[in-house]
mmCIF file of C-alpha atoms in Angstrom:
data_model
loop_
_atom_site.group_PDB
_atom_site.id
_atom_site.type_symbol
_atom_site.label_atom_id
_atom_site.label_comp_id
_atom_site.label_asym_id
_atom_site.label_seq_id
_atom_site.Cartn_x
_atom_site.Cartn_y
_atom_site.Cartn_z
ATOM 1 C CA UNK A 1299 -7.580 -32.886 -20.008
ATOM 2 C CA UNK A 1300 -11.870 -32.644 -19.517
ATOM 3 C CA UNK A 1301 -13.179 -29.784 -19.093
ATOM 4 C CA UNK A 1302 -14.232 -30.917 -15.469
ATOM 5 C CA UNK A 1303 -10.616 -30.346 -15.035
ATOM 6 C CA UNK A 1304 -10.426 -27.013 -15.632
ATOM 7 C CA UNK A 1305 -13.120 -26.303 -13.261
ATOM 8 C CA UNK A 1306 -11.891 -28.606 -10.614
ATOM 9 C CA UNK A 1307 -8.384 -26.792 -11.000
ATOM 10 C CA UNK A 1308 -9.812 -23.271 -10.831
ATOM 11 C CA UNK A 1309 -12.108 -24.321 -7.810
ATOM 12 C CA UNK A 1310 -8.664 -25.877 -5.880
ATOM 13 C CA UNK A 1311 -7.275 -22.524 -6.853
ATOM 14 C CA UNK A 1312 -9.839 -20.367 -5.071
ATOM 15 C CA UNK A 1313 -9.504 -22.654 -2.114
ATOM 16 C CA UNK A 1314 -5.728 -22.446 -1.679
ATOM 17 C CA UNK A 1315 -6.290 -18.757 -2.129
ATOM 18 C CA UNK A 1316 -8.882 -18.327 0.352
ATOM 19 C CA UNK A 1317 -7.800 -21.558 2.488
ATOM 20 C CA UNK A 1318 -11.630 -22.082 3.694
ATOM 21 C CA UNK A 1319 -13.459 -24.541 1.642
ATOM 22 C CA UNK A 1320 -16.656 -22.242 3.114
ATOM 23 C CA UNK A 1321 -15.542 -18.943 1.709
ATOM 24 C CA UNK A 1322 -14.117 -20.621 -1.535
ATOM 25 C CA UNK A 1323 -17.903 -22.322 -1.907
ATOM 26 C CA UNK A 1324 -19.346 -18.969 -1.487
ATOM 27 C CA UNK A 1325 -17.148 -16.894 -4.188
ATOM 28 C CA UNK A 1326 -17.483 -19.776 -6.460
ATOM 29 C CA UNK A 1327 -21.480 -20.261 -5.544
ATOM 30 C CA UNK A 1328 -21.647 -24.229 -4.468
ATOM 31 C CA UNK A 1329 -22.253 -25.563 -1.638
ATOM 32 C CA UNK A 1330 -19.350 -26.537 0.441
ATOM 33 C CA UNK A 1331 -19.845 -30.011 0.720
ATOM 34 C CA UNK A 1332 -20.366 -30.305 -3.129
ATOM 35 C CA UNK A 1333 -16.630 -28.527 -2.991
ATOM 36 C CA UNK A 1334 -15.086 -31.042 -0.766
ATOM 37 C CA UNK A 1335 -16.495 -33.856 -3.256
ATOM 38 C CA UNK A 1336 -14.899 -32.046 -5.943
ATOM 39 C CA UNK A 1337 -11.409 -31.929 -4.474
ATOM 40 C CA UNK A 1338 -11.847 -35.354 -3.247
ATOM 41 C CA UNK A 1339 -12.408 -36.647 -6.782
ATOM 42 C CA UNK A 1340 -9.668 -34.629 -8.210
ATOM 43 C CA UNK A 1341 -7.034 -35.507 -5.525
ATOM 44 C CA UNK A 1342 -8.081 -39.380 -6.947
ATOM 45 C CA UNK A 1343 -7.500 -38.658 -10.028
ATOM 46 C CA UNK A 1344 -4.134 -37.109 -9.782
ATOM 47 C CA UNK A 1345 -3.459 -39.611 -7.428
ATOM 48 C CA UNK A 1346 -2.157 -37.330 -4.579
ATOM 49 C CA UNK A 1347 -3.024 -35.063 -1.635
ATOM 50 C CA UNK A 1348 -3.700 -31.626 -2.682
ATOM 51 C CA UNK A 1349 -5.048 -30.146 0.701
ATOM 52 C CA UNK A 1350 -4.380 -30.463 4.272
ATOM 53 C CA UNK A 1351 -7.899 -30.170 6.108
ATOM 54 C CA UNK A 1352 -8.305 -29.565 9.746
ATOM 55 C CA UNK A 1353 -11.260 -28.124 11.410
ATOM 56 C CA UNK A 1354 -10.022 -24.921 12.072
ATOM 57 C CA UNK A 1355 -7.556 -24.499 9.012
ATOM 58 C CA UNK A 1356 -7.172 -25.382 4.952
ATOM 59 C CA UNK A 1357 -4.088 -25.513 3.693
ATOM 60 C CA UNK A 1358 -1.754 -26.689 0.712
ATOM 61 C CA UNK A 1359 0.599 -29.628 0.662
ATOM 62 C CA UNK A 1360 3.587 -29.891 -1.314
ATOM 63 C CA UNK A 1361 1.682 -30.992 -3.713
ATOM 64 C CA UNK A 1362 -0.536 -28.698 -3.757
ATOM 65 C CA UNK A 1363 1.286 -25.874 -3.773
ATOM 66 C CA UNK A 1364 3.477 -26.601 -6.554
ATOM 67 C CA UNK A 1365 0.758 -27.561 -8.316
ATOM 68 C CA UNK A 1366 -0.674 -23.929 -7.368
ATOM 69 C CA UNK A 1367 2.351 -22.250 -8.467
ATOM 70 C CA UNK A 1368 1.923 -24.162 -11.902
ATOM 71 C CA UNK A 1369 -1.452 -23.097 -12.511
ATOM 72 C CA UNK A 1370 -2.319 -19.779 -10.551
ATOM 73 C CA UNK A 1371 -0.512 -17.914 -12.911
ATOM 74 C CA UNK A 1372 -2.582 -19.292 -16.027
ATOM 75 C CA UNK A 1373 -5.822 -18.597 -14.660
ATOM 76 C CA UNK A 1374 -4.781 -15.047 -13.460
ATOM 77 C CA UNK A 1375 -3.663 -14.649 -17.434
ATOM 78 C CA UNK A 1376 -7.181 -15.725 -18.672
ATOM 79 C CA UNK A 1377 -9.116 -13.638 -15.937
ATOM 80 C CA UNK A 1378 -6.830 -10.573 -17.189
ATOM 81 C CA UNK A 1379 -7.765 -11.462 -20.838
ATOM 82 C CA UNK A 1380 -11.323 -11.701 -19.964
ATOM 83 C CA UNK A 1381 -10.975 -8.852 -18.028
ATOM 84 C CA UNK A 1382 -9.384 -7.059 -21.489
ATOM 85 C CA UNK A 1383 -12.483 -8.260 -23.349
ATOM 86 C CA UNK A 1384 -14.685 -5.137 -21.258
ATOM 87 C CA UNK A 1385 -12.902 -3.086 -23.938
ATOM 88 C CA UNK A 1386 -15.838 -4.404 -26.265
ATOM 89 C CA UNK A 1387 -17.955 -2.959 -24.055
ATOM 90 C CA UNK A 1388 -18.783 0.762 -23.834
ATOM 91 C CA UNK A 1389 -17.789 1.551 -20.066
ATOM 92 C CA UNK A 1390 -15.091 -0.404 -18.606
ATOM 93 C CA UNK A 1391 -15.582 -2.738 -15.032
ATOM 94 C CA UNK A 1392 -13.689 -4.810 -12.745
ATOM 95 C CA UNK A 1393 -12.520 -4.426 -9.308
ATOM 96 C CA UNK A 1394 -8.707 -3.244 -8.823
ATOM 97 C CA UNK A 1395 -7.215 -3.824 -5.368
ATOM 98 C CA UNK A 1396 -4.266 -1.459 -4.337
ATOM 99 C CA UNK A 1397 -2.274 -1.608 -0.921
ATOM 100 C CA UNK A 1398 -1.427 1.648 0.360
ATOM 101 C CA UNK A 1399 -0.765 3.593 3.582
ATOM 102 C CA UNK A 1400 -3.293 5.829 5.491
ATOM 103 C CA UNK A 1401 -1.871 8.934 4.677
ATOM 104 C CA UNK A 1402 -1.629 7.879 0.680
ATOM 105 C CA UNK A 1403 -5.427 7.090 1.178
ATOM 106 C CA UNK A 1404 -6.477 10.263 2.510
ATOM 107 C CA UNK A 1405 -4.562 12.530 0.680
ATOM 108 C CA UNK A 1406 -4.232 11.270 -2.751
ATOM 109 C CA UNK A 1407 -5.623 8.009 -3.657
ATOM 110 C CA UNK A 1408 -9.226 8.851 -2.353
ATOM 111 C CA UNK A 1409 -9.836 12.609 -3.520
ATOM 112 C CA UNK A 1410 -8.696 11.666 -7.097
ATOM 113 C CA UNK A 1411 -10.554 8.559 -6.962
ATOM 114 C CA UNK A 1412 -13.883 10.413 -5.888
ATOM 115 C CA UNK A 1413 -13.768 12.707 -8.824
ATOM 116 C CA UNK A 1414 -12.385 10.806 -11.058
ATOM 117 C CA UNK A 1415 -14.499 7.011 -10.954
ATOM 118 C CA UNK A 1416 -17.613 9.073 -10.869
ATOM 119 C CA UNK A 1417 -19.145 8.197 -14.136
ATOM 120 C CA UNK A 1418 -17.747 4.555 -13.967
ATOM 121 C CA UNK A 1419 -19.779 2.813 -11.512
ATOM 122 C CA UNK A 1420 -18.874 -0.507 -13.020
ATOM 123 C CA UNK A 1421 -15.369 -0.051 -11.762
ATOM 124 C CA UNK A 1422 -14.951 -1.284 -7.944
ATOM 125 C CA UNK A 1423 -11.538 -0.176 -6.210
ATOM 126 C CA UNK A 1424 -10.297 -1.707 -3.244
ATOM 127 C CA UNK A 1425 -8.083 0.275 -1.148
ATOM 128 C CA UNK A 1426 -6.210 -1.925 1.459
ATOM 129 C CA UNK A 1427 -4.592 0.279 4.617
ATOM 130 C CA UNK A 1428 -1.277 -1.224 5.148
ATOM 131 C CA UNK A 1429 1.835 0.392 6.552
ATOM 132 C CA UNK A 1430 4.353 -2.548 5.505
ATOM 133 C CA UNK A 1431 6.034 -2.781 2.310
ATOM 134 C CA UNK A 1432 3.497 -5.466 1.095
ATOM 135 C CA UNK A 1433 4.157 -8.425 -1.377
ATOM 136 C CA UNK A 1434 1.835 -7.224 -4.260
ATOM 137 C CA UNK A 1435 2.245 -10.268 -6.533
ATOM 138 C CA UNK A 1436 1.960 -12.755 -3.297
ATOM 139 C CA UNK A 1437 -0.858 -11.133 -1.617
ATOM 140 C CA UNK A 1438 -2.654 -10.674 -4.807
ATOM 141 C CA UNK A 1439 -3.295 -7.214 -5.194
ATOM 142 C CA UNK A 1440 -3.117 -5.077 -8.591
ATOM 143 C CA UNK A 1441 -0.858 -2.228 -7.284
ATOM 144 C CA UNK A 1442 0.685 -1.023 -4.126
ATOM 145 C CA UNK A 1443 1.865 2.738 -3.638
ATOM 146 C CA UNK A 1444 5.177 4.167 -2.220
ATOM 147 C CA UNK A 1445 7.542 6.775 -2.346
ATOM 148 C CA UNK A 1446 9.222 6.761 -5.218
ATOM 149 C CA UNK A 1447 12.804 6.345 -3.785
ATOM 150 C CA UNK A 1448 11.179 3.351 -2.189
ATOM 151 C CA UNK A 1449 9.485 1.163 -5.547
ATOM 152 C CA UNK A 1450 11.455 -1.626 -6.352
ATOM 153 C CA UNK A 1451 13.427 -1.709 -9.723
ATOM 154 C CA UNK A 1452 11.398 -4.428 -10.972
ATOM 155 C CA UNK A 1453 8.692 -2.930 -10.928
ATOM 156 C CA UNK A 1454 6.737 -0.234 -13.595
ATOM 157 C CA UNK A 1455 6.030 3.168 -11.087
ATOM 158 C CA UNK A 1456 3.841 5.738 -12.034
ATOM 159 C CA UNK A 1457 3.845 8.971 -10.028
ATOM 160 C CA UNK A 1458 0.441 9.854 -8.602
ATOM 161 C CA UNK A 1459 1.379 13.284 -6.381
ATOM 162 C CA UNK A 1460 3.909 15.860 -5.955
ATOM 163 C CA UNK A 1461 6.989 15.757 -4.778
ATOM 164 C CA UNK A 1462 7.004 16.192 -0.531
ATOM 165 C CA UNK A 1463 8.713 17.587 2.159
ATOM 166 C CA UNK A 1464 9.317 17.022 5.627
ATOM 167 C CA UNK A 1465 9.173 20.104 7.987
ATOM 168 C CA UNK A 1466 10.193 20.679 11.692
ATOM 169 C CA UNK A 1467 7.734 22.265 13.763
ATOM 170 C CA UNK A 1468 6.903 23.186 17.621
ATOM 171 C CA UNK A 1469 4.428 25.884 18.819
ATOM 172 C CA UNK A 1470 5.062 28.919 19.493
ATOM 173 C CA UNK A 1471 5.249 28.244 23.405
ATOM 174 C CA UNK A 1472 8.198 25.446 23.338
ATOM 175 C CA UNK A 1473 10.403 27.927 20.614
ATOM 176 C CA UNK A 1474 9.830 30.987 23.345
ATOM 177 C CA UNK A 1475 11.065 28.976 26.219
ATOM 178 C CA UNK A 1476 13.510 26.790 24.420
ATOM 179 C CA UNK A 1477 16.537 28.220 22.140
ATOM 180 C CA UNK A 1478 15.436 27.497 18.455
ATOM 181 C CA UNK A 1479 17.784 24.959 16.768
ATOM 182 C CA UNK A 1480 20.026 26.571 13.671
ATOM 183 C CA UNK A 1481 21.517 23.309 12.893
ATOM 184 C CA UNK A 1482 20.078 19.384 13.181
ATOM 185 C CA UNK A 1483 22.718 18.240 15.216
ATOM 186 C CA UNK A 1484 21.438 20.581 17.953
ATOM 187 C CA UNK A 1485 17.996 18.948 18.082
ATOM 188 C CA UNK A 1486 19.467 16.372 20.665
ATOM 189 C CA UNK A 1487 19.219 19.136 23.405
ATOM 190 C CA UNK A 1488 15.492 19.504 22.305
ATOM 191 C CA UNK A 1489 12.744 17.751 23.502
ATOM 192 C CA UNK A 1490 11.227 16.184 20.638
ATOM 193 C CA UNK A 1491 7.976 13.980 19.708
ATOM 194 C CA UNK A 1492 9.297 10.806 17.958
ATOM 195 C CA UNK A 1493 7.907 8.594 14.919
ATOM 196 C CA UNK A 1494 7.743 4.995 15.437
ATOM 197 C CA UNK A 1495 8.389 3.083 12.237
ATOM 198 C CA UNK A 1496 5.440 0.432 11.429
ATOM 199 C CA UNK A 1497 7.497 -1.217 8.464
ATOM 200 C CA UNK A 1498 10.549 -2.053 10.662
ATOM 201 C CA UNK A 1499 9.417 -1.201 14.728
ATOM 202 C CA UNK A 1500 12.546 0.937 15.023
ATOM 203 C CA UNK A 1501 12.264 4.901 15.491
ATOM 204 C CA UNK A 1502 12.641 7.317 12.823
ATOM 205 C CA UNK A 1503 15.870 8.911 12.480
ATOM 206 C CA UNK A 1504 15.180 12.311 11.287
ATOM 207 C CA UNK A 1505 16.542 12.872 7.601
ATOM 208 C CA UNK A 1506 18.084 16.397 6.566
ATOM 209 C CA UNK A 1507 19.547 17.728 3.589
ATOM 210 C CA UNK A 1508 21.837 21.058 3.099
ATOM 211 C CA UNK A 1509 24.168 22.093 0.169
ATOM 212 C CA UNK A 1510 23.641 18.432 -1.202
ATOM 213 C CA UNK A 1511 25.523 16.600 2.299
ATOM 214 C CA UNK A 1512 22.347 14.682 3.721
ATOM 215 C CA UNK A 1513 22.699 13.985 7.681
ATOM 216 C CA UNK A 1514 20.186 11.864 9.841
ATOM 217 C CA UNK A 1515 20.155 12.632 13.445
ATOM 218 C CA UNK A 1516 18.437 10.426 15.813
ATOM 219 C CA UNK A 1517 16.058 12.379 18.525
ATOM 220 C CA UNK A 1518 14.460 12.112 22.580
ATOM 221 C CA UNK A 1519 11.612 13.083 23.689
ATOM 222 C CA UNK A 1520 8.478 11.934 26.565
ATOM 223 C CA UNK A 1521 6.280 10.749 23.600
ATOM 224 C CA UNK A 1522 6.362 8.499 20.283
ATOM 225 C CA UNK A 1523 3.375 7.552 18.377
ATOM 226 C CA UNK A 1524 3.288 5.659 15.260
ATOM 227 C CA UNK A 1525 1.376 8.034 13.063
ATOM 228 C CA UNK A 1526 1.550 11.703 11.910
ATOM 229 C CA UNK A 1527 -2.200 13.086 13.119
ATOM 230 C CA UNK A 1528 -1.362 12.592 17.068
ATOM 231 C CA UNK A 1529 1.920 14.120 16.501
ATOM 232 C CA UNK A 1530 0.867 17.122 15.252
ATOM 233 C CA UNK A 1531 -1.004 17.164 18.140
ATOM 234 C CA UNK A 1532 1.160 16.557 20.516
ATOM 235 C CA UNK A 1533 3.108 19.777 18.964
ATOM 236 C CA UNK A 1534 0.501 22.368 19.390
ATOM 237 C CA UNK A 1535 0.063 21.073 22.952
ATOM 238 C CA UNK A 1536 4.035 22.212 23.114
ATOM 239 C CA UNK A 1537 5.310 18.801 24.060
ATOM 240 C CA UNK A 1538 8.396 19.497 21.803
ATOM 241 C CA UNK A 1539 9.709 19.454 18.175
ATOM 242 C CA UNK A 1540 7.997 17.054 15.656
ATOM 243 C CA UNK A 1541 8.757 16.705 12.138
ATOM 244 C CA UNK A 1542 6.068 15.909 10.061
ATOM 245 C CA UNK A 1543 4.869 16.355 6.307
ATOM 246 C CA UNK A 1544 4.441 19.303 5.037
ATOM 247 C CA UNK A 1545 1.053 19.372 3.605
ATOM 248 C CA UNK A 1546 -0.061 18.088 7.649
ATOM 249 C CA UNK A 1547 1.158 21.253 9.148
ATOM 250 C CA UNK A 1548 0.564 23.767 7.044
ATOM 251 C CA UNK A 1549 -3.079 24.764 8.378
ATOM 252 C CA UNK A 1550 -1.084 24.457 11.501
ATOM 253 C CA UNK A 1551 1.548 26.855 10.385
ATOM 254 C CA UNK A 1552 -1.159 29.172 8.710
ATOM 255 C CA UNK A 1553 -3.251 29.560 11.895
ATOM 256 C CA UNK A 1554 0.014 30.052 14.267
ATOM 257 C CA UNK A 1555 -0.547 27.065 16.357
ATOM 258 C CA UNK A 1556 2.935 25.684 15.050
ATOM 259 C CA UNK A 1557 5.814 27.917 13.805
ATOM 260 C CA UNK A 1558 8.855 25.974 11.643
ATOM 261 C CA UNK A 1559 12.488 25.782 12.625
ATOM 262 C CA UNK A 1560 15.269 24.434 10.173
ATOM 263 C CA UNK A 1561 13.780 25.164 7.199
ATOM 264 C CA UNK A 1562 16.674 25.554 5.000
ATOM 265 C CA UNK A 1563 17.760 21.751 6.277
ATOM 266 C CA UNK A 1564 14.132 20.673 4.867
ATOM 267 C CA UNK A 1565 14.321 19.382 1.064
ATOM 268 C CA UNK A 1566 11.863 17.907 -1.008
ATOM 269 C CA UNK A 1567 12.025 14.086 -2.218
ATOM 270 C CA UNK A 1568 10.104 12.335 -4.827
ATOM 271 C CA UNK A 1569 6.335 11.325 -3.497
ATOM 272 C CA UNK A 1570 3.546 9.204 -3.712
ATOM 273 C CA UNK A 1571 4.287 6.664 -6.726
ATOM 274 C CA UNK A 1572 1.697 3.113 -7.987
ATOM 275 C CA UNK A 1573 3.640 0.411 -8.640
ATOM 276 C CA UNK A 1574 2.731 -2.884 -10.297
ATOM 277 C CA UNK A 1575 4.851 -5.762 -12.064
ATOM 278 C CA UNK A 1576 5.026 -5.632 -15.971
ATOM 279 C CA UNK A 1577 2.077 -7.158 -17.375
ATOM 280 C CA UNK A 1578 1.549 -8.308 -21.144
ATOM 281 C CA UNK A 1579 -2.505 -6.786 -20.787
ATOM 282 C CA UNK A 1580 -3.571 -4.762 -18.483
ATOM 283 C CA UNK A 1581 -7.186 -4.450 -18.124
ATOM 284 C CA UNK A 1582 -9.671 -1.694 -18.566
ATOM 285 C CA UNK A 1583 -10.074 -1.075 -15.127
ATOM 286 C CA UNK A 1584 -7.102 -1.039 -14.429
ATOM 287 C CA UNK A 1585 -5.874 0.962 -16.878
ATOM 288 C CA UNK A 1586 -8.254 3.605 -16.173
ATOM 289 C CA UNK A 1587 -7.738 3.531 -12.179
ATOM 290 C CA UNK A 1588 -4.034 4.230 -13.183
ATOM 291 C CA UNK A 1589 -5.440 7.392 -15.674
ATOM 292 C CA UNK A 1590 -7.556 9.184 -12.748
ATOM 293 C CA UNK A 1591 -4.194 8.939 -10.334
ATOM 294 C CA UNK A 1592 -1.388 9.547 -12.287
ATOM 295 C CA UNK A 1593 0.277 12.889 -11.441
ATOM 296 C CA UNK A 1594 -0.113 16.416 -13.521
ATOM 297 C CA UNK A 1595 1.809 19.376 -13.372
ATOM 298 C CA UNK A 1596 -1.085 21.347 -15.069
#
């Protein structure tokens, strides 16, 4: 195969991963016309239709997309390589992309990324808010974080922060006018602020843990929200019980606008973990991104 190939393989690659032939002209740095030309010529010489153009939309044919699954995979090897060669350099560079959730963000991913990428400018990191469990390989990012009870087995976890707890809390108002709960199983006679789940829509079912027999108990209340910052709220105001992570209402707990109840139901679980699929080289970058995060007990 000419090396004209190559290109015009790597080009129909960016395409199918951007599906814009405008983007895909911009990232590669051609003008989008002289990319259409260059699929057109390359869909003649293979002798069938790679790409399914409409004026609002780019998108593979069948084709196209097993020739993509042929070929993606060999170009993301010699990026990685190439990627690997920044070794021979004396700082390392690249941009990793990891998926993560809001709360992973804020309070691990970005205070440990702060101090630690100071002195590596060359390094770009990408942090992508998303509550779903996300398809890292698919969507194309480097790693995604979790809880550790939640990584998949295939892939390689690293733990980046402690282990957690969940706490229940109300404020001191709602405990003084409402009989505080000994047990879980009494929460249902307490008015309590729920968690909607963003992964799967449904509401949280609280999750306890005594003497090793775990029990979930599903709770009511006048107000659900789908994350932890407008619960908390929603507690001090005295609108019921919430249960919430620990390290969100401590200050809470520390000033007296929220007292806990059930705390010997509360246990810790494994926390915050990066995950990415086994890889024969991983790059600088990469490797270094993973160095800065990775938990410490000292």
């Amino acid at each position: 195969m000419a090396r004209a190939d190559f290109n015009d393989l790597a080009a129909f690659a960016v395409i199918a991963r951007v599906r814009s032939f405008t983007r895909a002209a911009a990232e590669i740095g051609v003008s989008p016309s002289a990319l259409s030309q260059t699929m057109r010529s390359l869909e003649e010489r293979l002798g069938y239709r790679l790409l399914s153009r409409t004026t609002r939309s780019v998108s593979t044919t069948e084709a196209g997309e097993r020739l993509l699954s042929a070929v993606a995979p060999r170009f993301e090897e010699i990026e990685a390589e190439l990627l690997a060669m920044g070794e021979l350099r004396d700082r390392p560079a690249g941009l990793v992309r990891i998926t993560c959730s809001e709360r992973a963000a804020e309070t691990v991913l970005w205070p440990k990324l702060a101090a630690g990428l100071v002195d590596f400018p060359d390094v770009k990191v990408e942090l992508f808010i998303d509550h779903s469990f996300t398809d890292i390989a698919a969507e194309r990012f480097d790693a995604g974080v979790r809880l550790g009870e939640s990584v998949e087995k295939d892939m390689i976890a690293v733990r980046i922060g402690p282990d957690m707890r969940m706490v229940a809390v109300a404020s001191p108002t709602y405990i003084a006018n409402h009989p505080s709960p000994t047990t879980p199983q009494e929460l249902v006679a307490h008015t309590c602020i729920n968690l909607r789940l963003s992964t799967s829509g449904g509401l949280y079912a609280w999750e306890f843990e005594k003497d090793g027999h775990p029990l979930r108990v599903k709770v009511d209340g006048q107000f659900t929200f789908n994350t932890v910052r407008p619960m908390v709220n929603a507690a001090i105001q005295g609108f019921g019980i919430a249960y919430i992570p620990e390290d969100s209402a401590q200050p809470h707990l520390h000033s007296g606008e929220l007292a806990q109840v059930l705390d010997d139901w509360c246990q810790p679980f494994s926390g915050f973990h990066l995950y990415y699929p086994s890889r024969r080289q991983m790059n600088p970058a990469f490797a270094l991104v993973i160095d800065v995060l990775r938990h410490r007990t000292r």
